[in-house]
CSV table of C-alpha atoms in Angstrom, one decimal:
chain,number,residue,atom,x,y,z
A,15,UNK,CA,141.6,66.7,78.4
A,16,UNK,CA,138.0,66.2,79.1
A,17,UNK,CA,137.2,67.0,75.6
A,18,UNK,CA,139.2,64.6,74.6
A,19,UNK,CA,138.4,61.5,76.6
A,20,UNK,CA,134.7,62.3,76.1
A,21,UNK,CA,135.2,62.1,71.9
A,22,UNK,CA,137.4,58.9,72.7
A,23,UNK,CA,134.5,57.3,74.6
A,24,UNK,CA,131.9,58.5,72.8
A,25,UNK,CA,129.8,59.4,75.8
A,26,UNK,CA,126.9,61.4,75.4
A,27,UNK,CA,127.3,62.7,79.2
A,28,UNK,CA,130.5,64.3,78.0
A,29,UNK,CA,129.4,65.6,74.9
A,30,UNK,CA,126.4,67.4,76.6
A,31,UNK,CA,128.9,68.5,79.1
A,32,UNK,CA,131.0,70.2,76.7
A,33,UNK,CA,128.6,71.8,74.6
A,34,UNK,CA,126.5,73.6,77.9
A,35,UNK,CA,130.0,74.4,78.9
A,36,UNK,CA,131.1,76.6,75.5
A,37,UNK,CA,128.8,76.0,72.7
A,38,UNK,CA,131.4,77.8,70.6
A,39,UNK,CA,133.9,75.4,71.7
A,40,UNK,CA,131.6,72.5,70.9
A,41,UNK,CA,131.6,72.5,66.8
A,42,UNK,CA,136.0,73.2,67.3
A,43,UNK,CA,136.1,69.9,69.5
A,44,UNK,CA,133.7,67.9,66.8
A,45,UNK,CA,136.4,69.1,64.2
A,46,UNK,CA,139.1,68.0,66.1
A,47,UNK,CA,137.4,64.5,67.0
A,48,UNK,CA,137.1,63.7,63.7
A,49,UNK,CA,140.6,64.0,63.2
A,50,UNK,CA,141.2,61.6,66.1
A,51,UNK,CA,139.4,59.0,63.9
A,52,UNK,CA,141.9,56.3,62.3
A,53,UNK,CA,142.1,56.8,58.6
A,54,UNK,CA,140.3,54.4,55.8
A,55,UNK,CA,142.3,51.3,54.6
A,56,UNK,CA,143.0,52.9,51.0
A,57,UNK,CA,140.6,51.0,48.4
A,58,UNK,CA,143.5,50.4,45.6
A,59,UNK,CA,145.4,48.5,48.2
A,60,UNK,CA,142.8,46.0,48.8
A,61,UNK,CA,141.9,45.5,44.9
A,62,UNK,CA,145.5,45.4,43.7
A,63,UNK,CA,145.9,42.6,46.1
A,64,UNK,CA,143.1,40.7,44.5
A,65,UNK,CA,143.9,41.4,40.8
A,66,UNK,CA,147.2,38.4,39.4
């Protein structure tokens, strides 16, 4: 849970904390933060909307 809250914060406290607590662990929790990032609006969306 730490892990998670300190990727959701973005708190460089908790990210040195996780990485001097399992450096291994460190690049699996990066991973899985960037999955916790919202996807990109799709760009065809956007410019279909514009085109008549």
């Amino acid at each position: 849970m730490l892990s998670k809250l300190s990727y959701k914060n973005k708190t460089a406290i908790g990210t040195i904390g996780t990485y001097l607590s399992n450096p291994s662990k460190q690049t699996k929790n990066a991973k899985l933060g960037i999955t916790y990032l919202p996807p990109p609006k799709p760009l065809p969306v956007a410019n279909a909307q514009h085109r008549p």
